[in-house]
Short mmCIF file of C-alpha atoms in Angstrom, two decimals:
data_model
loop_
_atom_site.label_atom_id
_atom_site.label_comp_id
_atom_site.label_asym_id
_atom_site.label_seq_id
_atom_site.Cartn_x
_atom_site.Cartn_y
_atom_site.Cartn_z
CA MET A 610 25.21 -27.29 13.58
CA THR A 611 23.63 -30.29 11.82
CA ILE A 612 21.06 -30.69 14.61
CA PHE A 613 20.23 -26.98 14.37
CA PHE A 614 19.63 -27.29 10.61
CA MET A 615 17.35 -30.29 11.15
CA LEU A 616 15.28 -28.60 13.88
CA ILE A 617 14.28 -25.57 11.76
CA PRO A 618 12.21 -27.44 9.10
CA LEU A 619 10.77 -29.67 11.84
CA PHE A 620 9.68 -26.58 13.76
CA ALA A 621 8.16 -25.08 10.58
CA VAL A 622 6.14 -28.23 9.84
CA VAL A 623 4.86 -28.57 13.42
CA SER A 624 3.95 -24.86 13.52
CA GLY A 625 2.04 -25.18 10.25
CA LEU A 626 0.06 -28.16 11.51
CA LEU A 627 -0.81 -26.42 14.80
CA LEU A 628 -1.88 -23.26 12.99
CA TYR A 629 -4.12 -25.09 10.55
CA ARG A 630 -6.88 -25.53 13.12
CA HIS A 631 -7.34 -21.74 13.05
CA ASP A 632 -7.91 -21.80 9.29
CA GLY A 633 -10.68 -19.37 8.29
CA LYS A 634 -11.23 -18.05 11.83
CA ARG A 635 -9.26 -14.79 11.85
CA GLU A 636 -7.64 -12.30 9.49
CA LEU A 637 -4.45 -10.29 9.49
CA LEU A 638 -4.02 -7.54 6.87
CA ARG A 639 -7.08 -9.01 5.10
CA PHE A 640 -5.25 -12.34 4.73
CA ASP A 641 -6.57 -15.40 6.47
CA VAL A 642 -4.27 -15.50 9.51
CA VAL A 643 -3.03 -19.02 8.74
CA GLN A 644 -2.22 -18.08 5.14
CA PHE A 645 -0.50 -14.90 6.36
CA VAL A 646 1.79 -16.89 8.67
CA TYR A 647 2.52 -19.39 5.89
CA SER A 648 3.49 -16.64 3.44
CA PHE A 649 5.26 -14.10 5.65
CA VAL A 650 6.73 -16.18 8.47
CA ILE A 651 7.15 -19.86 7.65
CA ALA A 652 8.03 -19.48 3.94
CA PRO A 653 10.74 -16.79 4.53
CA VAL A 654 12.22 -18.86 7.37
CA MET A 655 12.37 -21.88 5.08
CA PHE A 656 13.94 -19.76 2.33
CA ILE A 657 16.73 -18.68 4.70
CA TRP A 658 17.10 -22.25 5.92
CA ILE A 659 17.50 -23.60 2.37
CA LYS A 660 20.18 -21.02 1.55
CA SER A 661 22.04 -21.62 4.83
CA PHE A 662 21.81 -25.40 4.62
CA PHE A 663 23.12 -25.65 1.07
CA TYR A 664 25.84 -23.09 1.75
CA PHE A 665 26.97 -25.09 4.78
CA VAL A 666 27.02 -28.35 2.82
CA LEU A 667 28.72 -26.89 -0.26
CA SER A 668 31.36 -24.95 1.69
CA LYS A 669 32.14 -27.43 4.49
CA GLU A 670 31.25 -30.93 3.36
CA ILE A 671 32.45 -31.10 -0.24
CA HIS A 672 36.06 -32.03 -1.05
CA PRO A 673 37.83 -30.55 -2.85
CA PRO A 674 36.07 -27.30 -1.83
CA LEU A 675 34.25 -25.27 -4.45
CA SER A 676 35.59 -21.94 -5.56
CA PRO A 677 33.80 -18.72 -4.46
CA THR A 678 32.58 -18.26 -8.04
CA ASN A 679 31.01 -21.72 -8.13
CA LEU A 680 29.43 -21.16 -4.71
CA PHE A 681 27.96 -17.88 -5.94
CA VAL A 682 26.52 -19.45 -9.09
CA ILE A 683 24.95 -22.38 -7.22
CA ASP A 684 23.54 -20.08 -4.52
CA THR A 685 22.08 -17.76 -7.18
CA VAL A 686 20.37 -20.64 -9.00
CA LEU A 687 18.94 -22.08 -5.78
CA SER A 688 17.78 -18.65 -4.58
CA THR A 689 16.06 -17.94 -7.89
CA MET A 690 14.23 -21.27 -7.82
CA ALA A 691 13.23 -20.73 -4.19
CA LEU A 692 11.93 -17.22 -4.93
CA ILE A 693 9.82 -18.52 -7.82
CA ILE A 694 8.31 -21.15 -5.52
CA TYR A 695 7.74 -18.46 -2.86
CA ALA A 696 5.86 -16.31 -5.39
CA PHE A 697 3.43 -19.18 -5.99
CA VAL A 698 3.09 -19.72 -2.23
CA VAL A 699 1.96 -16.10 -1.86
CA ILE A 700 -0.47 -16.48 -4.80
CA HIS A 701 -1.89 -19.60 -3.17
CA SER A 702 -2.30 -17.82 0.18
CA LEU A 703 -4.01 -14.86 -1.49
CA THR A 704 -6.50 -16.94 -3.47
CA THR A 705 -7.16 -19.14 -0.43
CA SER A 706 -7.99 -16.03 1.58
CA PHE A 707 -10.45 -15.02 -1.14
CA ASN A 708 -11.98 -18.49 -1.03
CA ARG A 709 -12.46 -18.33 2.74
CA LYS A 710 -14.26 -14.97 2.48
CA MET A 711 -16.52 -16.13 -0.36
CA TYR A 712 -17.39 -19.31 1.53
CA LYS A 713 -18.49 -17.31 4.57
CA ASP A 714 -20.26 -14.61 2.58
CA PRO A 715 -21.19 -15.31 -1.07
CA LEU A 716 -21.98 -11.58 -1.46
CA HIS A 717 -18.52 -10.51 -0.26
CA ASP A 718 -17.12 -7.64 -2.35
CA LEU A 719 -14.20 -9.49 -3.89
CA PHE A 720 -13.25 -6.54 -6.12
CA GLU A 721 -12.87 -4.23 -3.13
CA HIS A 722 -10.85 -6.92 -1.37
CA THR A 723 -8.55 -7.25 -4.39
CA GLU A 724 -8.15 -3.49 -4.66
CA TYR A 725 -7.03 -3.41 -1.03
CA PHE A 726 -4.18 -5.79 -1.81
CA HIS A 727 -3.35 -4.00 -5.06
CA LEU A 728 -3.28 -0.46 -3.68
CA TRP A 729 -3.03 -0.28 0.07
CA LEU A 730 -0.92 -3.31 0.84
CA SER A 731 1.34 -3.94 -2.15
CA HIS A 732 1.87 -0.35 -3.35
CA LEU A 733 2.40 1.18 0.08
CA THR A 734 4.73 -1.65 1.06
CA MET A 735 6.78 -1.33 -2.12
CA TYR A 736 7.06 2.45 -2.08
CA ILE A 737 7.57 3.02 1.64
CA GLY A 738 9.87 0.00 1.77
CA SER A 739 12.03 1.41 -1.04
CA LEU A 740 12.20 4.79 0.73
CA LEU A 741 13.24 3.03 3.92
CA LEU A 742 15.91 1.07 2.06
CA PHE A 743 17.35 4.21 0.43
CA THR A 744 17.37 5.95 3.82
CA ILE A 745 19.17 3.07 5.52
CA LEU A 746 21.79 2.97 2.76
CA GLY A 747 22.16 6.76 2.78
CA ILE A 748 22.47 7.28 6.52
CA GLY A 749 24.51 4.09 6.83
CA ASN A 750 27.02 5.63 4.44
CA ILE A 751 27.82 8.20 7.16
CA PHE A 752 29.10 5.42 9.41
CA LEU A 753 30.54 3.31 6.57
CA PRO A 754 32.17 5.76 4.13
CA LEU A 755 33.09 4.57 0.66
CA GLU A 756 36.69 4.18 -0.36
CA VAL A 757 36.30 6.23 -3.53
CA GLU A 758 37.63 9.54 -4.79
CA LEU A 759 35.53 11.54 -7.23
CA SER A 760 36.35 14.62 -9.24
CA LYS A 761 34.18 17.69 -8.73
CA PHE A 762 32.41 17.03 -12.02
CA GLN A 763 31.67 13.44 -11.07
CA PHE A 764 30.50 14.39 -7.59
CA TYR A 765 28.19 17.17 -8.75
CA SER A 766 26.84 14.89 -11.46
CA LEU A 767 25.51 12.70 -8.66
CA PHE A 768 23.07 15.48 -7.76
CA LEU A 769 21.62 15.36 -11.26
CA PHE A 770 21.27 11.60 -10.83
CA SER A 771 19.60 12.09 -7.43
CA ALA A 772 17.12 14.56 -8.97
CA VAL A 773 16.25 12.02 -11.67
CA LEU A 774 15.89 9.32 -9.01
CA GLY A 775 13.60 11.49 -6.88
CA THR A 776 11.53 12.38 -9.95
CA MET A 777 11.12 8.70 -10.81
CA GLN A 778 10.05 7.91 -7.25
CA PHE A 779 7.36 10.57 -7.32
CA ILE A 780 6.14 9.67 -10.82
CA MET A 781 5.76 6.01 -9.82
CA VAL A 782 3.64 7.03 -6.84
CA TRP A 783 1.62 9.49 -8.93
CA LEU A 784 0.89 6.93 -11.63
CA SER A 785 -0.18 4.37 -9.01
CA ASN A 786 -2.74 6.70 -7.46
CA PRO A 787 -6.26 5.92 -8.71
CA GLY A 788 -7.57 9.24 -7.43
CA LYS A 789 -7.74 8.38 -3.75
CA GLU A 790 -6.62 11.31 -1.58
CA ASN A 791 -5.62 9.13 1.36
CA PHE A 792 -3.08 7.24 -0.73
CA MET A 793 -1.29 10.40 -1.88
CA ARG A 794 -1.53 11.89 1.60
CA ILE A 795 0.22 8.88 3.10
CA MET A 796 2.94 8.96 0.45
CA LYS A 797 3.52 12.72 0.84
CA LEU A 798 3.89 12.27 4.59
CA SER A 799 6.30 9.40 3.92
CA PHE A 800 8.41 11.54 1.58
CA ALA A 801 8.52 14.28 4.23
CA PHE A 802 9.33 11.85 7.04
CA PHE A 803 12.30 10.24 5.29
CA PHE A 804 13.56 13.64 4.14
CA MET A 805 13.53 14.84 7.75
CA LEU A 806 15.55 11.77 8.73
CA HIS A 807 18.19 12.83 6.21
CA VAL A 808 18.14 16.41 7.51
CA GLY A 809 18.45 15.18 11.09
CA ALA A 810 21.39 12.94 10.16
CA TYR A 811 23.07 15.89 8.41
CA PHE A 812 22.85 18.17 11.46
CA LEU A 813 23.84 15.42 13.89
CA TYR A 814 26.82 13.98 12.04
CA SER A 815 27.82 16.68 9.48
CA PRO A 816 28.77 14.27 6.64
CA ALA A 817 31.56 15.50 4.41
CA PHE A 818 30.68 16.97 1.04
CA ALA A 819 32.89 14.43 -0.69
CA GLY A 820 32.85 11.27 -2.77
CA ARG A 821 33.10 8.93 0.21
CA MET A 822 29.62 10.13 1.23
CA SER A 823 28.14 9.72 -2.24
CA VAL A 824 25.34 7.36 -1.21
CA PHE A 825 24.14 9.76 1.49
CA TRP A 826 24.07 12.75 -0.84
CA VAL A 827 22.29 10.81 -3.59
CA SER A 828 19.66 9.62 -1.12
CA PHE A 829 19.39 13.13 0.35
CA GLY A 830 18.94 14.68 -3.11
CA ALA A 831 16.34 12.10 -4.16
CA SER A 832 14.27 12.62 -1.00
CA PHE A 833 14.53 16.41 -1.38
CA THR A 834 13.33 16.20 -5.00
CA ALA A 835 10.39 13.97 -4.07
CA VAL A 836 9.36 16.41 -1.32
CA LEU A 837 9.49 19.32 -3.78
CA TYR A 838 7.20 17.48 -6.17
CA SER A 839 4.87 16.62 -3.29
CA LEU A 840 4.60 20.28 -2.37
CA PHE A 841 4.24 21.82 -5.81
CA ALA A 842 3.26 19.22 -8.43
CA VAL A 843 -0.41 19.21 -7.50
CA ARG A 844 -0.47 23.03 -7.50
CA PHE A 845 0.40 23.35 -11.17
CA GLU A 846 -2.29 22.06 -13.51
CA ALA A 847 0.09 21.78 -16.46
CA LEU A 848 2.44 19.53 -14.49
CA SER A 849 -0.45 17.46 -13.12
CA ALA A 850 -1.88 17.07 -16.62
CA PHE A 851 1.53 15.98 -17.92
CA PHE A 852 1.81 13.24 -15.27
CA ASP A 853 -1.79 12.16 -15.85
CA LYS A 854 -1.02 11.37 -19.50
CA PHE A 855 1.03 8.38 -18.36
CA LYS A 856 -1.59 6.95 -16.01
CA ARG A 857 -3.13 3.61 -16.84
CA PRO A 858 -6.82 4.45 -17.36
CA ASN A 859 -9.54 2.84 -15.27
CA TRP A 860 -7.31 0.42 -13.38
CA SER A 861 -9.39 0.70 -10.22
CA PHE A 862 -11.38 -2.53 -9.90
CA GLN A 863 -14.36 -0.75 -8.37
CA TYR A 864 -14.45 1.77 -11.20
CA GLU A 865 -14.31 -0.97 -13.81
CA THR A 866 -17.12 -2.84 -12.09
CA LYS A 867 -19.37 0.22 -12.03
CA SER A 868 -18.60 0.88 -15.70
CA THR A 869 -19.50 -2.69 -16.58
CA VAL A 870 -22.80 -2.42 -14.71
CA LYS A 871 -23.66 0.82 -16.54
CA ARG A 872 -22.94 -0.78 -19.92
CA GLN A 873 -25.13 -3.75 -19.05
CA GLU A 874 -27.95 -1.43 -17.95
CA GLN A 875 -27.72 0.52 -21.21
CA LYS A 876 -28.08 -2.68 -23.19
#
């Protein structure tokens, strides 16, 4: 086990050195390919290695052994510190990718590049990823039922909670949309896709209408609510206007740039 733990960081360092010769040559998801591998392959592997290594040492090599509570506290502190470092690794990779593009082409549209990360990569990943997570938890509940008993009032209250959850999901997507039809189209298709997964799971496995399937029914209700909003929210001007009141004005980088140019021209 010790040899295995020592080989992982060695492999990460060697891989990083071998990749560095491709620096600035190719891109992946608008990242420089080397920076992408650093941020999304090597850094996560090292994060898992750090957690595993310290857990192994703290649980197996220390005498007297630490209590589960102490192990949890130490692991939480280490994980938080590692995540903070990882956040700066991603920032470094992002700014380095910008630097590579500007070095190759001084007239590169950096604002458009930034908007790509802000809208298409980060927002779609966050929203579709959260829908995927809810779906996995919901459908997984069919195979791993909860050991809980709920009264009828408590159980039916979950549907109110699921409606609120679905409303929040849709509002977050709506507020993030800077007026680009493709973004909303992708999200509406995503809402429909994950809702159909819930419907398919319902017909295939017939989950009980009971408290032990609470996670499934909450996830089902949230996806159903989001689909309803996707179908009808844009059709009612009053509802659209209500949602628009909460939008952050002029957050699109391209829009702000054009506005700045117009103001300069007027002067």
